Coordinates of C-alpha atoms and ligand atoms in Angstrom, one line a residue:
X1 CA 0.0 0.0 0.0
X2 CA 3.0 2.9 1.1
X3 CA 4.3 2.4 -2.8
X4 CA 1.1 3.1 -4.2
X5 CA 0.4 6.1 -2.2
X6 CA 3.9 7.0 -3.0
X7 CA 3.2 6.5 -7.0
X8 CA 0.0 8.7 -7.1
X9 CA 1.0 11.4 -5.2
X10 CA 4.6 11.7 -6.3
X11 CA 6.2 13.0 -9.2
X12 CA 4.0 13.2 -12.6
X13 CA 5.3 14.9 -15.9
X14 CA 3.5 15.2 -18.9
X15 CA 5.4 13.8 -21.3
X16 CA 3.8 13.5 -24.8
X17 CA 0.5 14.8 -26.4
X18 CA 0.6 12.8 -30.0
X19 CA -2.3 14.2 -32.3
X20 CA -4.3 11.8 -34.8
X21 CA -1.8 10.5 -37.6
X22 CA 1.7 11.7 -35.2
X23 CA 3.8 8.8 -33.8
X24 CA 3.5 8.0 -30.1
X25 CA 6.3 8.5 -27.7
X26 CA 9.2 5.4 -27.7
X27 CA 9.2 3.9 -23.5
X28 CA 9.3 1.1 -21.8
X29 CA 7.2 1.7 -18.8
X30 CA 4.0 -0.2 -18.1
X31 CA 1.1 1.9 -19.4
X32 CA -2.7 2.1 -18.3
X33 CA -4.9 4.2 -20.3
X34 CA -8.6 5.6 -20.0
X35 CA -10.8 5.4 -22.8
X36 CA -14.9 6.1 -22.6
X37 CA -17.4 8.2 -24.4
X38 CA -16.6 11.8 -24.5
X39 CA -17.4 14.0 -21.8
X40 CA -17.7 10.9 -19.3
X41 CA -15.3 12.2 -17.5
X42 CA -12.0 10.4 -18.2
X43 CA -9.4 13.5 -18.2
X44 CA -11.1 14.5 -14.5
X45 CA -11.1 10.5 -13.2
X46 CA -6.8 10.7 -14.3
X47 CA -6.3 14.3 -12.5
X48 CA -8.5 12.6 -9.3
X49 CA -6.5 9.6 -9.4
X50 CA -2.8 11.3 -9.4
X51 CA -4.4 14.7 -6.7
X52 CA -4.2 17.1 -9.7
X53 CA -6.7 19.6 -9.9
X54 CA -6.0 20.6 -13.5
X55 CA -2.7 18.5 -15.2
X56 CA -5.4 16.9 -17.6
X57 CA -7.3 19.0 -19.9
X58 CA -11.2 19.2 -18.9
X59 CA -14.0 20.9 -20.1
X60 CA -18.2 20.7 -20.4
X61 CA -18.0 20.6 -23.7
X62 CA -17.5 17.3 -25.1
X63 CA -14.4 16.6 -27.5
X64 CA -11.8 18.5 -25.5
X65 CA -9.4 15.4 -25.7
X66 CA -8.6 15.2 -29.6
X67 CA -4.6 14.2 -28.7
X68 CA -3.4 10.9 -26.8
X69 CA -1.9 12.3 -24.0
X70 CA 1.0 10.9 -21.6
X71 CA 1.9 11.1 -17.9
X72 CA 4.8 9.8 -16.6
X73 CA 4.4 9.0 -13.0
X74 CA 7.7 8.7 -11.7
X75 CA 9.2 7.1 -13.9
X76 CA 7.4 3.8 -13.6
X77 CA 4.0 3.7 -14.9
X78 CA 2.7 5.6 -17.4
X79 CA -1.3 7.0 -17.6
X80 CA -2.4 7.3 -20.9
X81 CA -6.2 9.7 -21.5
X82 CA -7.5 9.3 -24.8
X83 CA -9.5 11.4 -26.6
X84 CA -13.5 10.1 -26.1
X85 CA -15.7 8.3 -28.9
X86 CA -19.2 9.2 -30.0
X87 CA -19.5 12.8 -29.9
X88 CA -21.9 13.6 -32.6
X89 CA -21.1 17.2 -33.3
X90 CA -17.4 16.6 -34.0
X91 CA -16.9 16.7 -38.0
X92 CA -17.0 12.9 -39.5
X93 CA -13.2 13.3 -41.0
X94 CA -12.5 14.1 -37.6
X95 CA -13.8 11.8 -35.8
X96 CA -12.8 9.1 -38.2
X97 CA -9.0 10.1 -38.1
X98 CA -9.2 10.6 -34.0
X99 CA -10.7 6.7 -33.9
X100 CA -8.1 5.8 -36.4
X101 CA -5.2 7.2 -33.6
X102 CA -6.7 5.4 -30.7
X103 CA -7.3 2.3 -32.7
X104 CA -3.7 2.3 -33.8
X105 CA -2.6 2.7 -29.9
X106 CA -4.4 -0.2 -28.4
X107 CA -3.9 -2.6 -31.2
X108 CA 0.0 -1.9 -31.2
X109 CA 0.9 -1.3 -27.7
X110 CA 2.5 -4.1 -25.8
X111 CA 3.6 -2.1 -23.3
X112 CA -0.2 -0.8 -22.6
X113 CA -1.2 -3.3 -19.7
X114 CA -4.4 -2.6 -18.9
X115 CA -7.4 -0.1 -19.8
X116 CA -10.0 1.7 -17.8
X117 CA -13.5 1.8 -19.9
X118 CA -15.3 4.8 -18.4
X119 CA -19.0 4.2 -18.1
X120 CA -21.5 7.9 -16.9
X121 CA -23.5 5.8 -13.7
X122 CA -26.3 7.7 -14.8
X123 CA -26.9 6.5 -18.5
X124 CA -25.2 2.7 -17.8
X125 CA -23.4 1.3 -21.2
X126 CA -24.0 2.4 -24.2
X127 CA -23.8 0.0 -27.2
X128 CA -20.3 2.2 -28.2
X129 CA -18.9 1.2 -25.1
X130 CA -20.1 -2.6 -25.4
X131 CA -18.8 -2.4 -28.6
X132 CA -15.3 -0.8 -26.6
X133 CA -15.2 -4.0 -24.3
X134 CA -15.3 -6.3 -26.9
X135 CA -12.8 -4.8 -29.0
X136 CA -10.1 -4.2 -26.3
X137 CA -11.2 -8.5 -25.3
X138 CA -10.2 -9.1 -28.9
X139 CA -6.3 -7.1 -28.8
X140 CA -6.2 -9.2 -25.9
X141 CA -6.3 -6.0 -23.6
X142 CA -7.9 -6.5 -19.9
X143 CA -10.5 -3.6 -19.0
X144 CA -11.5 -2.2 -15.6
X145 CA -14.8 -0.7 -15.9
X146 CA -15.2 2.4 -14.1
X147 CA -18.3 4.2 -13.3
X148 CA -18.4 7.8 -13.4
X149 CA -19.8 11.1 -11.7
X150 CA -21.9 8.5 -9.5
X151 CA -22.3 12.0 -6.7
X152 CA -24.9 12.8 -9.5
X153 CA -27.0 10.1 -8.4
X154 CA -28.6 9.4 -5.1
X155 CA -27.6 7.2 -2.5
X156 CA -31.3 5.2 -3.1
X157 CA -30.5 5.0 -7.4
X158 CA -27.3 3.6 -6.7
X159 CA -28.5 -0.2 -6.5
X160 CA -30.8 -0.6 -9.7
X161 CA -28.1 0.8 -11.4
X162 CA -25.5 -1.3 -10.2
X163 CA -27.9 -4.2 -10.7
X164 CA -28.3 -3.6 -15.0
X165 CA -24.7 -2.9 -15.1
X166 CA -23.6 -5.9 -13.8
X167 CA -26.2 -7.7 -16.3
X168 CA -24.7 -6.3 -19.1
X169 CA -21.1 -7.0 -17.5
X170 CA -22.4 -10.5 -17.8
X171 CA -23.0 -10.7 -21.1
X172 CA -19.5 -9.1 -22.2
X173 CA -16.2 -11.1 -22.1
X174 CA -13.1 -9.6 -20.8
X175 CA -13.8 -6.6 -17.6
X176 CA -11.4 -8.3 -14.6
X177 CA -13.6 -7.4 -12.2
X178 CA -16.8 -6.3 -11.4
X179 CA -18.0 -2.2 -12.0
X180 CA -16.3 0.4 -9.6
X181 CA -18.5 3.1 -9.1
X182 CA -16.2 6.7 -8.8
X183 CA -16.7 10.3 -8.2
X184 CA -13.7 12.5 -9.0
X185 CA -15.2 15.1 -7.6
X186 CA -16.0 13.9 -4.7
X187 CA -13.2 11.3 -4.7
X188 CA -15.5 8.2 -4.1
X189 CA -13.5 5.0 -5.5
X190 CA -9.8 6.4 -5.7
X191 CA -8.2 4.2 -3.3
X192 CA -9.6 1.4 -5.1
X193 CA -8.5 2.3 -8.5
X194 CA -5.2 3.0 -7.8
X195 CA -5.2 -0.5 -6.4
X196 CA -6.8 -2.1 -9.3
X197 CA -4.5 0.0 -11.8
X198 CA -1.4 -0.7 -9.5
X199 CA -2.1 -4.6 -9.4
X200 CA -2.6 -4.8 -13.5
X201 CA 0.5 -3.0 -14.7
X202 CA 2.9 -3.7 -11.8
X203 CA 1.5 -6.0 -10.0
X204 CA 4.0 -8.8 -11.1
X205 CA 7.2 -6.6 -10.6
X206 CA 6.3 -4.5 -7.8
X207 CA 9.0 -2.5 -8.3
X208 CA 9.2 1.8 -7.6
X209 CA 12.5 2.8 -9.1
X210 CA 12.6 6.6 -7.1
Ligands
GTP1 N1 -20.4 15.9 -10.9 C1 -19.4 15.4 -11.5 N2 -18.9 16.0 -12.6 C2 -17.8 15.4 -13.2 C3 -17.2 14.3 -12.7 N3 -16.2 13.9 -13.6 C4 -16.2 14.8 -14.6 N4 -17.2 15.7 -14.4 C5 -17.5 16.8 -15.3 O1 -17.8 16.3 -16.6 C6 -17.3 17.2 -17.7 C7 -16.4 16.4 -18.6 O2 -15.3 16.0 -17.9 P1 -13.9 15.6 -18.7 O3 -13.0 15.0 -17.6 O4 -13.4 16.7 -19.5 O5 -14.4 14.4 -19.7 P2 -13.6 13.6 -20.8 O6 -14.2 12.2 -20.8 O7 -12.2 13.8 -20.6 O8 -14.1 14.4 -22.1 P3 -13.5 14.4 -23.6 O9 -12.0 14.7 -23.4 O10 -14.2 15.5 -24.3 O11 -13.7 13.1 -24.2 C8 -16.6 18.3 -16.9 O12 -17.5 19.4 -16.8 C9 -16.3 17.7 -15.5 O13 -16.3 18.7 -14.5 C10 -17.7 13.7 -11.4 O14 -17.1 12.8 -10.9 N5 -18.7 14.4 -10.9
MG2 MG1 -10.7 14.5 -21.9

C-alpha cells in the first residue's frame, strides 16, 4: 500500500501529447490508459487519481481530448487519456482520423497493460462502449470498468443501477472485475483504483525505481 500512495502522489510529468496521424512517444514503462465516451469524465477520473486539480485538460464541452496524452508517474507507470468516442457534433473526417489514432494505440501497444473503460453511472453502457469492451477483449487487452460522476446520483438510485450494469457486464467477455463506481469530484473509489491500476501494470514486478 505505502508504494502506491507513494506513485500517485509523487512526481508526474506530462510527457507527450501525439495528435491523430503523429507517432506515439518510444518507452518502456507499463502503461494504463482511460478510454470512454466523451465527456464521461476520463481527463477528470486521471487528474483525481494522481491529486491534480487541473494537469489533464477538462472541459463541459465534449471533444476536448482530440490528442493521446501521456503522464509519466515517476518514472514507472505511465497514464495514458484518450480522446472520447461518439460525440456527434465533432466533423466525420475528424472523428474518423481521431478513432483511427486510438485504434492504432491499443492494437500496437505491448507495453499498454491494462485499460480503464469509463462508463457515466447515470446513463449505464452504451452499445459504443459494449462495442469498446469487446474490442479491447479481442487485442487481448484486460479492462477495468469504471463508473463515473456517481455523486450525480442518489444514494437510493445507486443499487438498480448497479444491478443492469452488472447484467450487461455478464453478457461481455473480458472486464477483470466487477463495476467500480467513482466520483472525481468527490473522490469516491480512488483508493480502489489505484489499487486495481497498481495490481494490473505492476502487480507482477512491484518494483518503484525513485
Ligand atoms: N459531478 C461530477 N462531474 C464530473 C465528474 N467527472 C467529470 N465531471 C464533469 O464532466 C465534464 C467532462 O469531464 P472531462 O473529464 O473533461 O471528460 P472527458 O471524458 O475527458 O471528455 P473528452 O476529453 O471531451 O472526451 C466536466 O464538466 C467535468 O467537470 C464527477 O465525478 N462528478
Ligand atoms: Mg478528456
Amino acid at each position: 500500500m505505502a508504494d502506491i500512495a507513494k506513485l500517485f502522489k509523487g512526481q508526474i510529468d506530462h510527457v507527450f501529447a501525439s495528435p491523430p496521424g503523429a507517432p506515439l512517444p518510444d518507452s518502456p514503462l507499463p502503461e494504463v490508459a482511460f478510454i470512454g465516451r466523451s465527456n464521461v469524465g476520463k481527463s477528470s477520473l486521471i487528474n483525481a487519481l494522481i491529486s491534480q486539480k487541473k494537469l489533464a485538460r477538462t472541459s463541459k464541452t465534449p471533444g476536448a481530448t482530440k490528442n493521446i496524452h501521456f503522464y509519466n508517474l515517476m518514472d514507472t507507470l505511465m497514464i495514458v487519456d484518450l480522446p472520447g468516442y461518439g460525440y456527434a457534433k465533432m466533423s466525420k473526417t475528424e472523428s474518423a482520423e481521431i478513432a483511427q489514432h486510438v485504434v492504432n494505440f491499443l492494437a500496437n501497444r505491448p507495453q499498454l497493460k491494462v485499460v480503464c473503460v469509463l462508463v457515466d453511472s447515470r446513463h449505464g453502457f452504451k452499445d459504443s462502449d459494449k462495442e469498446m469492451v469487446r474490442q479491447l477483449a479481442e487485442f487481448g487487452l484486460p479492462s477495468i470498468i469504471v463508473m463515473t460522476k456517481s455523486d450525480k446520483l442518489k444514494e437510493k438510485q445507486l443499487k438498480p443501477v448497479a444491478r443492469h450494469v452488472a447484467a450487461d457486464m455478464e453478457m461481455l467477455t473480458g472486464p477483470l472485475h466487477e463495476a467500480l463506481f467513482t466520483s472525481s469530484e468527490k473522490g469516491f473509489g480512488m483508493e480502489k483504483l489505484r489499487q486495481l491500476v497498481y495490481d494490473a501494470t505492476l502487480g507482477m514486478t512491484n518494483e518503484i525505481t525513485n
